């Protein structure tokens, strides 16, 4: 397939709801899912005379996030009013940050273990803090435009993370979002629940079309909204790229020829639709909010937050490869599960002394069970120490890997220790002399195998392993094979 | 009794000579007698004031500890939110708006056991200098009922001049406490920005608004300021600076007092009688041993222009919330829908959305013309392309004005001058000339732009028997000094004791 005659240019704006108990400028709860308008007060309702007071916790979570995104944290930041009229914005303006955001100039590294794209740093233009608006629920049934407003969400702290237009494909955009969500999970600053709106994504996308004279022509930028999952983002971007190239071929419109358009992703129809043009242009008449004092932070305070940042995914992947000798693939799988699974793996590796075995078990068995049962790791009944006992028994030859998996299932269903599960399954270590006797008996009963092996076909001994297991299920197949060969060779 | 100061009334209450019930009844009687002519109040709390007075009397008899203003009636400007009481801001927009919470200043008053006797009239959303912009009614100047009382705290000043209350709460964004105090012959203090909490004060221009005390004597002003001042965690812009006991020091003269006078205050436009009265006040201070020093305020002349950008910028944002969607006035839905469908027939369906039409009509009908003028000014000047030319320039001038004050206060304790260029004018005289009305703030706006403290106190009467105000300004958080200096003048003169005969 030849390359398409254009580059895809994607920038993402991600709104992250920060994990605070109370709103950004008042003390109302931020809990999701309560009856409409039960989490409001004069401040978030924008009642006359009410004044905002900043929730420092929200600022601190933002600083941590911005530092993890390699951003600069200015010592001084301020609040601005973004003014527009909408019924879910009761003050007639949103308190946001305009020209002096709380952080800027960072990046997020993304990579593709299966080689979909080359590793790259996606630039972060800025991350700034702002208050959320309420929710409008439009009910246009019966021909009456009836809109209900829920202001529970009004004033919830949002961190808006604006990337550079550095992504060149929908796959890169998805990888950026996954890595960003993982980072936020490690930082524990947001629950990142897209269904509940804790993580919202808008994409800016256009094309740089290649001409025959090797020029690149930028097409008009389109902002895509309403994407409620990462899969939706990926699909919407694929759709939009295709659509924009068709429009380019039809119209030849370049950037600046038409106003920036906003389109909404329709997940059912799997296409984007032009949204109603905003009544007013993007003149938000920003100006500094005189009700709030600027926020200051010292370099020492920034440094203190830097110290609080836990090990982050990119560093952990390297660590699991370098220090634990995992394959990059296994390291990626484990790290992408979040900090709890990484900690479980590290504890397991420490107890077993075998990181590779531990990695395989976590990746193969533990994660399989979590997925099948739809469990969080905290719900997983086998502790790292408990699993380590089983893995050590395997290392010591008390049982093989496949018997180990049976024991693992028994431990899960019965909730017992490795030793108890092994006992319940009748697994006990076979005495060395008893094993020798067993092997000798089988060898003698199979002259054909003896002659095959003696004539150079060592594989023939495999038939004896099955017979040994029938007589005693606890025998170690490797040991049986070696002992039988030794007996035959000594004949 | 109604001619006594709050301080004197408190002494009588404490000695048991009178009860709060008697005091409150006396002021309510006075209101009954003269309010129909003055029109200072939007609401008089006849019943609840009497109940509160009885409760304070009972509390006093029981020996329970009492607040600083126990049993003293006070009037509150209708811009401070009071739980369960309509708080209209003199606007149709908030005609039926009842706040679910108390402003911090109201909480302080209730905690001080003061008796809130009523809510005073004002220019709509505090925009105006004559109280003629009230959506409900004009207020008359008790010295001449044909004249305006000043504004926007016109009701607050008039009720004191007419002895309908001994204490009153006003607010000052560009002169709204000091100008009406001057025109009504009472005392009004605009505290330093941040001295008094703005929580629950319906915002006009957030970086300029301050709540302040109004009274008939400096001593009472000190008492009321002491009651309402202080840090409030609900107002980020309120200062974490301790509040001195103003009443403890207000009667001690300031030693080695240096007073600054600004020559440019006495140029064209200043009424000659006001000029003589202010110059006479300077001589009074000289006779009290003060040193008089001429100072320059080179950027003062830009104050009005700067103010009439900054205040509308902020007002346009602060008043955006009055959109008919959540509370306050909303246009009649059926009329609006009929209008829209008729238009749709003519324009083939094109036209404004019902939401935008609802906003437009609600705001056009709910706001008076001065409020609309200022919202439009602010909206225009903040629009794309104008920000640098207007907002940033205004901010720079504002800093220069503050710098003028800072260097002045390096040299002098207080700056003395006139409050207004002319005495109270006749109702309607400036209604059609907004610019002339804006010049009412000429001498007062700079204190708001710079955030310093200022006080107006009576210093004379014109030949037409109209009060003249003396303006004293002090550095930020120097209210204690300001009150002392003002009280030195009152101790040496008797202008503050003059009362109008209400025709």
Coordinates of N, CA and C in Angstrom, one line a residue, chain A residues 4-114:
Chain A
X4 N -0.6 7.5 2.1 CA -1.6 8.5 1.6 C -0.9 9.8 1.3
X5 N -1.4 10.6 0.4 CA -0.7 11.8 0.0 C -0.9 13.0 1.0
X6 N -1.0 12.7 2.3 CA -1.1 13.8 3.3 C -0.6 13.3 4.7
X7 N -0.2 14.3 5.5 CA 0.1 13.9 6.9 C -1.1 14.3 7.7
X8 N -1.4 13.5 8.8 CA -2.5 13.8 9.7 C -1.9 14.6 10.9
X9 N -2.6 15.6 11.2 CA -2.1 16.5 12.3 C -3.2 16.5 13.4
X10 N -2.8 16.0 14.6 CA -3.8 15.8 15.6 C -3.2 16.5 16.9
X11 N -4.0 17.3 17.5 CA -3.8 17.8 18.9 C -4.9 17.5 19.7
X12 N -4.7 17.2 21.0 CA -5.8 16.8 21.9 C -5.9 17.7 23.1
X13 N -7.2 18.0 23.4 CA -7.4 18.8 24.7 C -8.2 17.8 25.6
X14 N -7.6 17.5 26.7 CA -8.2 16.6 27.6 C -8.6 17.3 28.9
X15 N -9.8 17.2 29.3 CA -10.3 17.7 30.6 C -10.3 16.6 31.6
X16 N -9.6 16.8 32.7 CA -9.5 15.7 33.7 C -10.2 16.3 35.0
X17 N -11.2 15.5 35.5 CA -11.8 15.9 36.7 C -10.9 15.5 37.8
X18 N -10.5 16.4 38.7 CA -9.5 16.1 39.7 C -10.2 15.4 40.9
X19 N -9.5 14.5 41.6 CA -10.0 13.8 42.7 C -10.0 14.7 44.0
X20 N -10.9 15.6 44.1 CA -11.0 16.3 45.4 C -12.3 16.0 46.0
X21 N -12.4 16.2 47.3 CA -13.7 15.9 47.9 C -14.7 17.0 47.6
X22 N -14.1 18.3 47.5 CA -15.0 19.4 47.3 C -14.7 20.2 46.1
X23 N -15.5 21.1 45.7 CA -15.4 21.8 44.4 C -14.2 22.8 44.5
X24 N -14.0 23.4 43.3 CA -12.8 24.2 43.2 C -12.9 25.5 44.0
X25 N -14.1 26.1 44.1 CA -14.2 27.4 44.7 C -15.3 27.4 45.8
X26 N -15.8 26.2 46.2 CA -16.7 26.2 47.4 C -16.6 24.8 48.0
X27 N -17.3 24.6 49.1 CA -17.1 23.4 49.8 C -18.2 22.3 49.5
X28 N -18.9 22.4 48.4 CA -19.8 21.4 48.0 C -19.1 20.1 47.6
X29 N -19.8 19.0 47.8 CA -19.2 17.7 47.4 C -19.1 17.6 45.9
X30 N -18.1 16.8 45.5 CA -18.0 16.5 44.0 C -18.5 15.1 43.7
X31 N -19.1 14.5 44.6 CA -19.5 13.1 44.4 C -20.4 13.0 43.2
X32 N -20.3 11.9 42.4 CA -21.0 11.7 41.2 C -22.3 10.9 41.5
X33 N -23.4 11.2 40.7 CA -24.5 10.4 40.7 C -25.6 10.7 41.7
X34 N -25.6 11.8 42.4 CA -26.6 12.1 43.3 C -27.8 12.9 42.6
X35 N -28.9 13.0 43.3 CA -30.1 13.6 42.6 C -29.7 15.1 42.2
X36 N -30.3 15.5 41.1 CA -29.9 16.8 40.5 C -30.0 18.0 41.6
X37 N -29.0 18.9 41.5 CA -29.1 20.1 42.3 C -29.1 19.9 43.8
X38 N -28.5 18.8 44.3 CA -28.4 18.6 45.7 C -27.0 18.9 46.2
X39 N -26.1 19.2 45.3 CA -24.7 19.6 45.8 C -24.4 21.0 45.3
X40 N -25.2 21.9 45.8 CA -25.0 23.3 45.4 C -25.0 24.2 46.6
X41 N -24.5 25.4 46.4 CA -24.5 26.4 47.5 C -24.5 27.8 46.8
X42 N -24.6 28.9 47.5 CA -24.7 30.2 46.9 C -23.5 30.4 45.9
X43 N -22.3 29.9 46.3 CA -21.1 30.1 45.5 C -21.2 29.4 44.1
X44 N -21.5 28.1 44.1 CA -21.5 27.4 42.8 C -22.8 27.7 42.0
X45 N -23.8 28.2 42.7 CA -25.0 28.6 42.0 C -24.9 30.0 41.4
X46 N -23.8 30.7 41.8 CA -23.6 32.0 41.3 C -24.6 33.0 41.8
X47 N -25.0 32.8 43.0 CA -26.0 33.8 43.6 C -25.4 35.1 43.8
X48 N -26.2 36.2 43.8 CA -25.6 37.5 44.0 C -24.9 37.6 45.4
X49 N -23.7 38.2 45.3 CA -22.9 38.4 46.6 C -22.0 37.3 47.0
X50 N -22.2 36.1 46.4 CA -21.3 35.0 46.8 C -20.0 35.1 46.1
X51 N -18.9 34.6 46.8 CA -17.6 34.8 46.3 C -16.8 33.5 46.3
X52 N -16.0 33.3 45.3 CA -15.2 32.0 45.3 C -14.0 32.1 46.2
X53 N -13.6 30.9 46.7 CA -12.4 30.8 47.5 C -11.7 29.5 47.0
X54 N -10.4 29.6 46.6 CA -9.8 28.5 45.9 C -9.6 27.3 46.9
X55 N -9.8 26.1 46.3 CA -9.5 24.9 47.0 C -8.1 24.5 46.7
X56 N -7.2 24.7 47.7 CA -5.7 24.6 47.4 C -5.4 23.1 47.0
X57 N -6.2 22.2 47.5 CA -6.0 20.8 47.1 C -6.0 20.6 45.6
X58 N -7.0 21.2 45.0 CA -7.1 21.1 43.5 C -5.8 21.6 42.8
X59 N -5.4 22.7 43.3 CA -4.1 23.3 42.8 C -3.0 22.3 43.0
X60 N -2.9 21.7 44.1 CA -1.8 20.8 44.4 C -1.8 19.6 43.5
X61 N -3.0 19.0 43.3 CA -3.1 17.9 42.4 C -2.7 18.3 41.0
X62 N -3.1 19.5 40.6 CA -2.7 20.0 39.3 C -1.2 20.1 39.2
X63 N -0.5 20.6 40.2 CA 0.9 20.8 40.2 C 1.6 19.4 40.0
X64 N 1.1 18.4 40.8 CA 1.7 17.1 40.7 C 1.6 16.6 39.3
X65 N 0.4 16.7 38.7 CA 0.1 16.2 37.4 C 1.0 16.9 36.3
X66 N 1.1 18.2 36.5 CA 1.9 19.0 35.5 C 3.4 18.6 35.6
X67 N 3.8 18.4 36.8 CA 5.2 18.0 37.0 C 5.5 16.6 36.3
X68 N 4.5 15.7 36.5 CA 4.6 14.4 35.9 C 4.6 14.5 34.4
X69 N 4.0 15.6 33.9 CA 4.0 15.8 32.4 C 5.2 16.7 32.0
X70 N 6.2 16.8 32.9 CA 7.4 17.5 32.6 C 7.2 19.0 32.3
X71 N 6.1 19.5 32.9 CA 5.8 21.0 32.7 C 6.6 21.9 33.6
X72 N 6.7 23.1 33.2 CA 7.2 24.1 34.1 C 6.1 24.6 35.0
X73 N 6.4 24.9 36.2 CA 5.4 25.4 37.1 C 5.8 26.9 37.5
X74 N 5.1 27.9 36.9 CA 5.4 29.3 37.2 C 5.1 29.5 38.7
X75 N 5.9 30.5 39.2 CA 5.7 30.8 40.7 C 4.5 31.6 40.9
X76 N 3.9 32.1 39.8 CA 2.7 33.0 39.9 C 1.7 32.6 38.9
X77 N 0.5 32.4 39.3 CA -0.6 32.1 38.3 C -1.9 32.8 38.8
X78 N -2.8 33.0 37.9 CA -4.0 33.8 38.3 C -5.2 33.2 37.6
X79 N -6.3 33.8 38.0 CA -7.6 33.3 37.5 C -8.3 34.3 36.6
X80 N -8.9 33.8 35.5 CA -9.5 34.7 34.6 C -11.0 34.3 34.4
X81 N -11.8 35.3 34.1 CA -13.2 34.9 33.7 C -13.3 34.7 32.2
X82 N -13.9 33.6 31.9 CA -14.2 33.3 30.5 C -15.7 33.5 30.3
X83 N -16.1 34.6 29.6 CA -17.4 35.0 29.7 C -18.3 34.5 28.5
X84 N -19.3 33.8 28.8 CA -20.3 33.5 27.7 C -21.6 33.1 28.4
X85 N -22.7 33.2 27.7 CA -24.0 32.9 28.3 C -24.4 31.5 27.9
X86 N -24.7 30.7 28.9 CA -25.4 29.4 28.7 C -26.0 29.0 30.0
X87 N -27.2 28.3 29.9 CA -27.9 28.1 31.2 C -27.2 27.2 32.2
X88 N -26.2 26.4 31.7 CA -25.5 25.6 32.7 C -24.3 26.3 33.3
X89 N -24.2 27.6 33.0 CA -23.1 28.4 33.5 C -23.7 29.5 34.3
X90 N -24.1 29.3 35.6 CA -24.9 30.3 36.3 C -24.3 31.6 36.5
X91 N -23.0 31.8 36.5 CA -22.5 33.1 36.7 C -22.4 33.9 35.4
X92 N -22.5 33.3 34.3 CA -22.3 34.0 33.0 C -20.9 34.0 32.7
X93 N -20.0 33.4 33.5 CA -18.6 33.2 33.1 C -18.1 32.0 33.9
X94 N -17.0 31.4 33.2 CA -16.4 30.3 33.8 C -15.1 30.8 34.4
X95 N -14.7 30.4 35.6 CA -13.4 30.8 36.2 C -12.4 29.8 35.6
X96 N -11.5 30.4 34.8 CA -10.5 29.5 34.2 C -9.1 30.3 34.2
X97 N -8.2 29.9 33.4 CA -6.9 30.5 33.4 C -6.6 30.9 31.9
X98 N -6.2 32.1 31.7 CA -6.0 32.5 30.3 C -4.6 32.7 29.9
X99 N -4.0 33.8 30.3 CA -2.6 34.0 29.8 C -1.5 33.6 30.7
X100 N -1.8 33.3 32.0 CA -0.8 32.8 32.9 C -1.2 31.5 33.5
X101 N -1.2 30.4 32.8 CA -1.7 29.1 33.3 C -0.8 28.6 34.4
X102 N -1.3 27.6 35.2 CA -0.4 27.1 36.3 C 0.7 26.3 35.8
X103 N 0.7 25.8 34.6 CA 1.9 25.1 34.1 C 1.9 25.1 32.5
X104 N 3.1 24.9 32.0 CA 3.3 25.0 30.5 C 4.5 24.2 30.1
X105 N 4.6 24.0 28.8 CA 5.8 23.4 28.2 C 6.3 22.1 28.7
X106 N 5.4 21.1 28.6 CA 5.8 19.7 29.0 C 5.8 18.8 27.9
X107 N 5.8 17.5 28.2 CA 5.7 16.5 27.1 C 5.3 15.2 27.8
X108 N 4.7 14.3 27.0 CA 4.4 12.9 27.4 C 5.0 12.0 26.4
X109 N 5.8 11.0 26.8 CA 6.4 10.0 25.9 C 5.4 8.9 25.6
X110 N 5.2 8.6 24.3 CA 4.4 7.5 24.0 C 5.2 6.5 23.1
X111 N 4.8 5.2 23.2 CA 5.5 4.2 22.4 C 4.5 3.1 22.1
X112 N 4.9 2.3 21.1 CA 4.0 1.2 20.6 C 4.8 0.0 20.7
X113 N 4.6 -0.9 21.7 CA 5.3 -2.2 21.7 C 5.2 -3.0 20.5
X114 N 4.0 -2.9 19.8 CA 3.9 -3.7 18.6 C 4.3 -2.9 17.3

